[in-house]
Amino acid sequence: MITGIGVSRGVAVGPAAVVARPVGPDPAEPPTTPATLSAASSRVREALRDVAEGLRRRQDRAPDEAKPTLEAGAMMAGDPGLAGTIDDALRTGAGVTRAVHDAVGQYADLLLSLGGYMADRVADLLDVRDRVIARLRGLPEPGLPVLTVPSIVVARDLASAETALLNPALCLGLVTVEGGPTSHAAVLASGLGIPAVVQAAGLVVENGTFVAIDGSTGQVVVDPTPAKRAEFRTRANQRAAVLASSDAPGATRDGHRVALLANIGTLTDARVAAADAVEGVGLFRTEFLFLDRVDAPTVEEQTAAYAAVLRAFGARHVAIRTLDAGADKPLAFADLGPEPNPALGRRGLRLGMAREDILVTQLAALAAAYRETSADLSVMAPMVATAAEAAWFAERVRAAGIPKVGVMIEVPAAALRARQILAEVDFASLGTNDLQQHTMAADRLAGELGELLDPWQPAVLDVIAAACRGAAEAGRPIGVCGESAGDPGLALVLVGLGASSLSMAVQKVRAVRTVLAAHTLDQCRELAGLARSAVGPQDAKAAVLAAARPVLRDVI
Ligand code: PEP
Ligand code: MG
């Protein structure tokens, strides 16, 4: 058994589907000669055909968002122009995998120079290249294997694009050997409601071997005995029984209201969340709509996307965040060039200030979607550090005709000056993922920094407390939309510190609602005091677990 970090609750038992990495050209392959040219060309064409067929087969089972990517890949693998370019490389004497590698490189440059839709396809083309090379080398194709039976996906780490391909119907669980608790793989897995464990260091497992995982405790058992499997299944049933409770709006036992909201990144997320008993959206990460784009999306495209999300929620509240590009969420069309330290560079609102054209276009689209739908919309900025930045942003949002404007508090400076910042805007939302990273000076993607990235770090709770105090002094609401909001124990602490709403992956709402309804506001305040008095994150968590009502233990 290996213990990693549980990042998406739930228990799963099933065969492993191992994600292979791209391998690159074979350094030991023979060159192509006039005598072998025809056989080499046939081998490459066969591999291209197999890859195209594989991608088409996957489309049948893939979620809607992933279908265009798979179709584009299949079309490129079947493009005679590509096969011809590879033949040219073979004629120069390159071995088969080297020829594929170099010819695709040329093709990718060509697509990039065309811009627009064609340039957006470069990532798909490189994926085709890696699959063809793996086939030619007799190795498993990289990326997610085609799931034919319900399986637990095991990977070194997963890019967000791969995670988006996960089909919850066949993906029972997800384990990564690397990756941090707030990596986008973890965030997206919990968004899809798939139990997940990251940092399962040392995990080695063959395709098809049975694995049992617990996304709360972080346990991963390879080849579990029948008794172990039964134990995991019992745990799953117990949780389900406790969570089968009410759909009432979020409130403490004594009736203090705390809105329970959803975090979303795509229209599919929006539809899934809207069908659930959430009170609205506390964070719509708009950059997820545009991750694979080379050119900025137009006002019309953006308006249609935002209006579709707003319509899904009808009269419920929706907080939309302007583009949070840069650092861990790079967007090609909003790239200001390499930076020595992107997490501390021109990202979030800083990028919006440097590229005001992109921000103004987005605000125009948000305003148009608002007019079309008459939704209860608010718009907030990511990575705000000062009151001056908040004022700069608020002026533009209000000028666009959007009535409610807020800021994310994810920089310690903003937390410490929340009162002054909130004097400029209507509300704040704590982004605890980045706040953690910046308070502890620990890269959120660096899973090996484990304890520093533990959201129970008392220093991070102190910074959150300062922000809540500032908001109370300004008389403005402050919610939480980082991963901490979806941790039932931390949710109690955050409410005790003064959070007015909690926004999380929709699958987490039920557990948070259940524990909140079992505690009074005073109890939440006591728990917050206990957590902040602790010396380290483990003590903080243990103190809260010991003092909270037993239901907390049943749901985590
Ligand atoms: C955060 O930083 O807590 C947050 C909610 O934003 P993101 O995870 O998208 O950076
Ligand atoms: Mg953030």
XYZ file of C-alpha atoms and ligand atoms in Angstrom:
567
model
C 0.000 0.000 0.000
C 1.154 3.512 -0.862
C -0.220 6.653 0.745
C -0.416 9.676 -1.505
C -2.563 12.774 -1.127
C -6.302 12.295 -1.588
C -7.627 15.127 -3.751
C -11.072 13.978 -4.832
C -13.126 11.994 -2.394
C -14.608 8.581 -2.991
C -13.412 5.011 -3.134
C -12.756 2.955 -6.262
C -11.563 -0.556 -7.023
C -10.734 -1.703 -10.557
C -8.075 -2.624 -13.118
C -5.322 -0.073 -13.828
C -5.186 1.710 -17.195
C -1.651 3.080 -17.353
C -0.954 6.311 -19.281
C 2.232 6.059 -21.336
C 4.503 9.073 -22.013
C 5.717 10.153 -25.496
C 9.004 8.470 -26.411
C 10.584 10.486 -29.262
C 12.435 9.063 -32.291
C 14.441 5.845 -31.940
C 18.145 6.822 -31.751
C 19.231 3.335 -32.853
C 17.049 2.899 -35.946
C 18.671 2.185 -39.337
C 18.670 4.954 -41.964
C 16.373 4.618 -44.957
C 18.087 3.582 -48.184
C 16.697 3.476 -51.749
C 16.293 -0.289 -51.232
C 14.229 0.108 -48.029
C 12.339 3.278 -49.036
C 9.177 1.593 -50.238
C 8.889 -0.677 -47.164
C 9.590 2.266 -44.826
C 6.920 4.391 -46.520
C 4.378 1.560 -46.200
C 5.180 1.105 -42.495
C 4.662 4.803 -41.834
C 1.382 4.873 -43.783
C 0.117 1.859 -41.889
C 0.979 3.505 -38.563
C -0.762 6.723 -39.661
C -3.862 4.719 -40.638
C -3.902 2.848 -37.326
C -3.576 6.078 -35.360
C -6.393 7.724 -37.344
C -8.645 4.717 -36.733
C -7.776 4.670 -33.029
C -8.663 8.344 -32.637
C -11.969 7.866 -34.489
C -12.882 4.915 -32.243
C -12.231 7.040 -29.180
C -14.617 9.717 -30.401
C -17.621 7.450 -29.850
C -17.005 7.309 -26.125
C -15.402 10.711 -25.528
C -17.191 13.625 -23.821
C -18.541 16.260 -26.267
C -15.724 18.762 -25.651
C -13.083 16.211 -26.591
C -14.684 15.084 -29.874
C -13.426 17.937 -32.120
C -9.835 17.390 -30.916
C -10.009 13.684 -31.670
C -11.595 14.318 -35.071
C -8.919 16.897 -35.941
C -6.202 14.400 -34.965
C -7.773 11.650 -37.049
C -8.054 13.961 -40.063
C -4.436 15.040 -39.803
C -3.227 11.453 -39.459
C -5.139 10.684 -42.672
C -3.853 13.734 -44.571
C -2.002 12.611 -47.744
C 0.072 15.836 -47.589
C 1.535 14.751 -44.259
C 2.358 11.261 -45.576
C 4.033 12.925 -48.591
C 6.170 15.176 -46.372
C 7.263 12.123 -44.381
C 8.173 10.331 -47.640
C 10.364 13.334 -48.535
C 12.203 12.965 -45.218
C 12.622 9.213 -45.800
C 14.162 9.958 -49.201
C 16.831 12.041 -47.502
C 17.864 8.898 -45.596
C 16.148 9.507 -42.240
C 14.972 6.432 -40.310
C 11.193 5.984 -39.998
C 10.661 7.571 -36.561
C 13.139 10.374 -37.273
C 11.343 11.067 -40.587
C 7.974 11.287 -38.827
C 9.424 13.539 -36.143
C 11.082 15.962 -38.588
C 8.291 16.042 -41.150
C 5.656 16.754 -38.507
C 7.890 19.519 -37.151
C 7.864 21.183 -40.603
C 4.120 20.720 -40.878
C 3.584 22.234 -37.423
C 5.612 25.324 -38.403
C 3.461 25.688 -41.485
C 0.220 25.502 -39.472
C 1.550 28.018 -36.953
C 2.419 30.468 -39.735
C -1.163 30.201 -41.071
C -2.553 31.304 -37.672
C -6.189 30.986 -36.567
C -7.910 27.624 -36.657
C -4.974 25.934 -38.392
C -2.497 27.081 -35.735
C -4.870 25.893 -33.020
C -4.417 22.366 -34.362
C -0.673 22.163 -33.707
C -1.128 20.413 -30.352
C -3.333 17.784 -32.044
C -0.714 17.304 -34.767
C 2.069 16.775 -32.227
C -0.154 14.250 -30.464
C -0.518 12.364 -33.769
C 3.278 12.464 -34.200
C 3.854 10.943 -30.742
C 1.300 8.205 -31.347
C 2.763 7.280 -34.744
C 6.306 7.185 -33.358
C 5.223 4.985 -30.439
C 3.517 2.563 -32.848
C 6.563 2.403 -35.095
C 8.691 1.627 -32.042
C 6.282 -1.080 -30.884
C 5.499 0.853 -27.676
C 2.116 1.824 -26.190
C 0.603 5.005 -27.627
C 1.041 7.969 -25.277
C -1.846 9.651 -23.521
C -4.915 8.088 -22.046
C -5.453 4.533 -23.264
C -8.869 3.754 -24.729
C -10.893 2.525 -21.782
C -13.009 -0.462 -22.705
C -13.864 -1.557 -19.166
C -14.312 0.570 -16.038
C -10.719 1.298 -14.950
C -8.506 3.306 -12.635
C -6.267 5.594 -14.672
C -2.666 5.643 -13.453
C -0.262 8.299 -14.768
C 2.973 10.010 -13.868
C 1.076 13.293 -14.199
C -1.765 14.405 -16.440
C -2.030 17.551 -18.549
C -5.374 19.345 -18.201
C -6.185 18.482 -21.822
C -5.781 14.768 -21.059
C -7.817 15.038 -17.883
C -10.631 16.610 -19.903
C -10.723 13.419 -21.999
C -11.521 11.290 -18.963
C -14.855 9.632 -19.411
C -16.429 9.430 -15.942
C -18.571 6.505 -17.100
C -15.486 4.316 -17.553
C -12.932 6.077 -15.357
C -13.468 4.792 -11.821
C -10.570 6.695 -10.314
C -7.344 8.530 -11.029
C -3.896 8.182 -9.482
C -0.861 10.281 -10.354
C 2.630 9.548 -9.133
C 3.501 13.271 -9.287
C 1.349 16.424 -9.366
C 0.244 18.579 -6.458
C -3.098 18.764 -4.653
C -4.081 21.919 -6.540
C -2.689 20.817 -9.909
C -5.255 21.175 -12.648
C -5.466 17.400 -12.966
C -6.625 17.284 -9.338
C -9.040 20.185 -9.768
C -10.550 18.724 -12.926
C -10.807 15.196 -11.476
C -12.792 16.477 -8.544
C -14.883 18.509 -10.973
C -15.760 15.300 -12.767
C -16.499 13.556 -9.466
C -13.787 10.963 -9.977
C -11.978 9.763 -6.812
C -8.341 10.821 -7.169
C -4.998 10.517 -5.404
C -1.872 12.501 -6.343
C 1.734 12.065 -5.181
C 1.473 8.272 -4.994
C 5.281 8.230 -4.965
C 6.841 4.910 -5.903
C 3.674 3.473 -7.415
C 4.496 0.996 -10.170
C 1.632 -0.919 -11.688
C 1.055 -2.908 -14.866
C -1.912 -2.368 -17.152
C -4.814 -4.498 -15.936
C -3.553 -5.106 -12.374
C -6.268 -4.434 -9.792
C -5.921 -1.262 -7.738
C -8.011 0.092 -4.858
C -7.912 3.818 -4.078
C -9.394 6.050 -1.403
C -9.555 9.679 -2.523
C -10.007 10.884 1.082
C -7.118 9.161 2.835
C -4.862 9.002 -0.236
C -4.450 5.225 0.118
C -3.581 3.209 -2.979
C -3.482 -0.589 -2.705
C -2.029 -2.577 -5.591
C -3.532 -6.037 -6.094
C -5.840 -5.867 -3.017
C -6.963 -9.085 -1.306
C -10.705 -9.869 -1.419
C -10.901 -8.706 2.226
C -9.273 -5.361 1.351
C -11.615 -4.886 -1.600
C -14.602 -5.533 0.674
C -13.249 -3.011 3.202
C -12.967 -0.307 0.528
C -16.485 -1.034 -0.720
C -17.908 -0.794 2.824
C -16.271 2.626 3.218
C -17.853 3.785 -0.023
C -21.314 2.638 1.130
C -21.016 4.361 4.529
C -20.169 7.685 2.924
C -23.009 7.352 0.463
C -25.488 6.747 3.307
C -24.465 9.892 5.237
C -24.459 12.031 2.118
C -27.893 10.959 0.938
C -29.280 13.834 3.031
C -30.977 17.080 2.087
C -30.655 19.511 -0.822
C -31.412 22.544 1.363
C -29.495 25.806 0.866
C -26.247 25.963 2.841
C -26.610 27.009 6.477
C -25.195 26.261 9.902
C -27.328 24.412 12.467
C -28.453 27.749 13.916
C -29.479 29.107 10.520
C -26.483 31.269 9.550
C -26.623 31.200 5.743
C -23.521 30.253 3.752
C -24.202 29.981 0.016
C -22.860 26.734 -1.459
C -21.724 27.368 -5.018
C -20.044 25.497 -7.864
C -16.666 26.010 -9.545
C -16.894 25.453 -13.296
C -14.616 25.696 -16.337
C -16.674 24.477 -19.280
C -20.256 24.434 -20.527
C -20.452 20.744 -19.615
C -19.430 21.596 -16.035
C -22.099 24.299 -16.049
C -24.820 21.881 -17.133
C -23.771 19.245 -14.596
C -23.626 21.830 -11.785
C -26.895 23.513 -12.778
C -28.688 20.174 -12.523
C -27.506 19.843 -8.919
C -28.690 21.575 -5.774
C -26.127 24.386 -5.835
C -27.073 27.984 -5.282
C -25.081 29.239 -8.256
C -21.498 29.581 -9.465
C -18.770 31.064 -7.276
C -16.024 30.708 -9.897
C -16.215 30.261 -13.659
C -12.610 29.830 -14.842
C -13.032 31.321 -18.341
C -9.511 30.440 -19.471
C -10.491 26.759 -19.714
C -12.679 27.690 -22.709
C -9.636 28.972 -24.577
C -6.709 26.786 -23.502
C -6.009 25.354 -26.959
C -6.468 28.601 -28.899
C -3.673 30.388 -30.701
C -5.732 33.513 -31.554
C -7.899 35.419 -29.095
C -11.568 34.369 -29.315
C -13.861 37.027 -30.819
C -16.484 39.009 -28.889
C -19.203 36.968 -30.597
C -17.656 33.606 -29.694
C -17.150 34.670 -26.114
C -20.644 36.154 -25.814
C -22.174 32.881 -27.001
C -20.095 30.854 -24.518
C -20.909 33.085 -21.529
C -24.591 33.390 -22.418
C -24.876 29.583 -22.609
C -23.431 29.258 -19.107
C -25.631 32.058 -17.719
C -28.743 30.497 -19.251
C -27.931 27.148 -17.623
C -28.223 28.835 -14.201
C -31.359 30.915 -14.856
C -31.911 33.249 -11.896
C -29.095 31.777 -9.801
C -25.989 33.850 -9.133
C -22.941 33.371 -11.409
C -19.485 34.863 -10.690
C -17.339 34.898 -13.812
C -13.614 35.438 -13.528
C -11.817 37.304 -16.298
C -8.973 35.430 -17.990
C -6.411 34.132 -15.529
C -3.689 33.457 -18.079
C -0.042 32.865 -17.370
C 1.941 30.684 -14.939
C 0.133 27.322 -14.597
C -2.558 28.366 -17.142
C -0.632 29.516 -20.221
C -2.711 30.853 -23.120
C -0.887 31.181 -26.429
C -2.789 34.303 -27.504
C -2.048 36.079 -24.222
C 1.629 35.252 -23.933
C 3.957 38.119 -23.047
C 7.088 36.047 -23.649
C 9.276 33.970 -21.354
C 9.674 35.084 -17.760
C 12.180 33.795 -15.191
C 9.428 33.159 -12.648
C 5.999 33.007 -14.293
C 4.049 32.434 -11.045
C 5.317 35.838 -9.895
C 5.215 37.466 -13.302
C 2.682 39.216 -15.510
C -0.244 36.905 -14.977
C -3.898 37.234 -13.998
C -4.999 40.886 -13.840
C -1.406 42.000 -14.483
C -1.667 40.438 -17.909
C -5.092 42.053 -18.352
C -3.476 45.427 -17.649
C -0.618 44.766 -20.085
C -3.038 43.517 -22.763
C -6.025 45.733 -22.066
C -7.423 44.859 -25.508
C -7.986 41.253 -24.402
C -9.650 42.333 -21.144
C -11.856 44.951 -22.807
C -13.017 42.414 -25.404
C -13.858 39.942 -22.671
C -15.773 42.548 -20.660
C -17.713 43.559 -23.785
C -18.668 39.900 -24.299
C -19.650 39.470 -20.650
C -21.787 42.621 -20.814
C -23.475 41.414 -23.996
C -24.197 38.000 -22.433
C -25.584 39.785 -19.370
C -27.933 41.907 -21.517
C -29.076 38.842 -23.459
C -29.870 36.765 -20.410
C -30.613 39.251 -17.585
C -28.708 36.843 -15.332
C -27.526 37.559 -11.783
C -23.946 38.106 -12.979
C -20.862 39.365 -11.212
C -17.389 39.637 -12.712
C -14.160 39.311 -10.774
C -10.456 39.706 -11.484
C -7.744 37.150 -10.690
C -4.452 37.864 -8.864
C -5.211 41.362 -7.623
C -2.494 42.694 -5.302
C -3.417 46.312 -4.497
C -6.387 48.638 -4.018
C -5.225 50.609 -7.066
C -5.494 47.499 -9.242
C -8.949 46.777 -7.814
C -10.057 50.336 -8.659
C -8.607 50.064 -12.193
C -10.548 46.863 -12.798
C -13.797 48.054 -11.184
C -13.835 51.166 -13.370
C -13.669 49.074 -16.541
C -16.253 46.495 -15.431
C -18.744 49.201 -14.449
C -18.053 51.130 -17.652
C -18.951 47.982 -19.592
C -22.367 47.992 -17.890
C -21.848 45.066 -15.518
C -23.282 46.006 -12.138
C -21.408 43.735 -9.695
C -17.628 43.626 -9.578
C -15.276 41.736 -7.311
C -11.690 40.615 -6.917
C -10.002 37.350 -6.101
C -7.812 37.514 -3.022
C -4.951 35.139 -3.733
C -1.931 37.293 -2.957
C -1.031 37.818 0.730
C -0.694 41.586 0.129
C -4.342 41.712 -0.938
C -5.413 39.654 2.086
C -3.645 42.052 4.443
C -5.215 45.082 2.766
C -8.672 43.572 2.172
C -10.442 46.521 3.805
C -8.915 49.032 1.388
C -9.393 46.726 -1.595
C -13.019 46.040 -0.730
C -13.675 49.765 -0.551
C -13.267 49.675 -4.357
C -15.420 46.646 -5.225
C -18.608 44.854 -4.174
C -17.181 41.529 -2.982
C -14.047 39.395 -2.713
C -13.399 35.719 -3.265
C -10.449 33.964 -1.626
C -8.435 31.906 -4.098
C -6.825 29.661 -1.532
C -4.800 27.691 -4.107
C -2.687 30.664 -5.105
C -2.901 32.204 -1.630
C -1.323 29.008 -0.290
C 1.393 29.091 -2.943
C 2.267 32.722 -2.261
C 1.993 32.578 1.536
C 4.225 29.507 1.796
C 6.446 30.452 -1.200
C 5.772 26.922 -2.503
C 4.932 26.227 -6.162
C 1.419 24.777 -6.250
C 2.474 22.355 -9.008
C 5.428 20.979 -7.037
C 3.834 17.988 -5.368
C 7.098 17.159 -3.595
C 6.618 20.260 -1.433
C 3.771 18.265 0.201
C 3.470 19.709 3.679
C 4.020 23.323 2.598
C 1.098 22.877 0.235
C -1.153 21.441 2.939
C -4.171 23.777 3.049
C -4.329 23.349 6.843
C -1.088 25.320 7.292
C -1.917 27.659 10.197
C -0.063 30.557 8.524
C -2.414 30.314 5.554
C -5.394 30.301 7.937
C -3.962 33.449 9.579
C -3.767 35.178 6.210
C -7.348 34.135 5.416
C -8.445 35.431 8.833
C -6.848 38.809 8.072
C -8.723 39.008 4.771
C -12.043 38.121 6.439
C -11.459 40.762 9.111
C -10.777 43.400 6.447
C -13.924 42.434 4.561
C -16.002 42.649 7.746
C -14.603 46.124 8.437
C -15.496 47.179 4.902
C -18.951 45.634 5.337
C -18.570 43.538 2.172
C -18.959 39.785 1.597
C -15.961 37.524 1.146
C -16.359 33.984 -0.181
C -13.885 31.180 -0.823
C -13.446 29.526 -4.215
C -10.111 27.705 -3.811
C -9.908 23.979 -3.142
C -10.080 24.523 0.644
C -13.779 25.396 0.356
C -14.569 21.804 -0.653
C -12.756 20.182 2.282
C -15.522 19.595 4.859
C -13.301 20.243 7.908
C -11.723 23.353 6.408
C -15.134 24.553 5.249
C -16.202 24.736 8.918
C -13.016 26.629 9.750
C -13.516 29.061 6.858
C -17.089 29.786 7.950
C -15.773 30.336 11.470
C -13.255 32.829 10.077
C -16.033 34.754 8.315
C -16.453 33.304 4.819
C -19.902 34.181 3.490
C -20.004 31.601 0.673
C -18.100 28.468 -0.343
C -17.542 27.514 -3.966
C -16.218 24.110 -4.980
C -16.446 21.234 -7.450
C -20.118 20.346 -7.454
C -19.440 16.791 -6.257
C -18.102 18.183 -2.988
C -21.129 20.273 -2.090
C -23.128 17.494 -0.442
C -20.457 16.661 2.154
C -19.915 20.337 2.986
C -23.663 20.962 3.316
C -23.994 17.968 5.661
C -21.223 19.018 8.064
C -22.240 22.671 8.017
C -25.812 21.777 8.986
C -24.451 19.833 11.977
C -22.521 22.777 13.510
C -23.524 26.196 14.837
C -21.711 29.360 13.812
C -20.148 29.545 17.294
C -18.875 25.981 16.931
C -17.338 26.921 13.563
C -15.619 29.886 15.253
C -14.276 27.599 17.976
C -12.944 25.169 15.366
C -11.290 28.058 13.510
C -9.613 29.128 16.774
C -8.349 25.585 17.380
C -6.926 25.309 13.858
C -5.151 28.664 14.108
C -3.682 27.830 17.538
C -2.091 24.651 16.180
C 1.616 24.554 15.416
C 1.428 22.653 12.137
C -1.136 21.497 9.575
C -1.450 17.958 10.954
C -2.190 19.275 14.473
C -4.666 21.785 13.074
C -6.556 19.066 11.226
C -6.434 16.654 14.183
C -7.702 19.323 16.593
C -10.660 20.113 14.341
C -11.470 16.431 13.797
C -11.401 15.781 17.541
C -13.623 18.755 18.412
C -16.087 18.596 15.522
C -19.232 16.492 15.557
C -18.757 12.831 14.474
C -20.435 13.428 11.100
C -17.215 15.114 9.931
C -15.386 11.800 10.275
C -18.070 10.021 8.230
C -17.720 12.274 5.197
C -13.980 12.797 4.857
C -7.162 29.795 -6.534
O -6.038 30.183 -6.822
O -7.496 29.377 -5.396
C -8.222 29.784 -7.548
C -9.473 29.525 -7.217
O -7.863 30.018 -8.837
P -7.083 28.958 -9.763
O -7.050 27.644 -9.024
O -7.826 28.896 -11.048
O -5.745 29.599 -9.888
Mg -5.688 31.321 -8.600
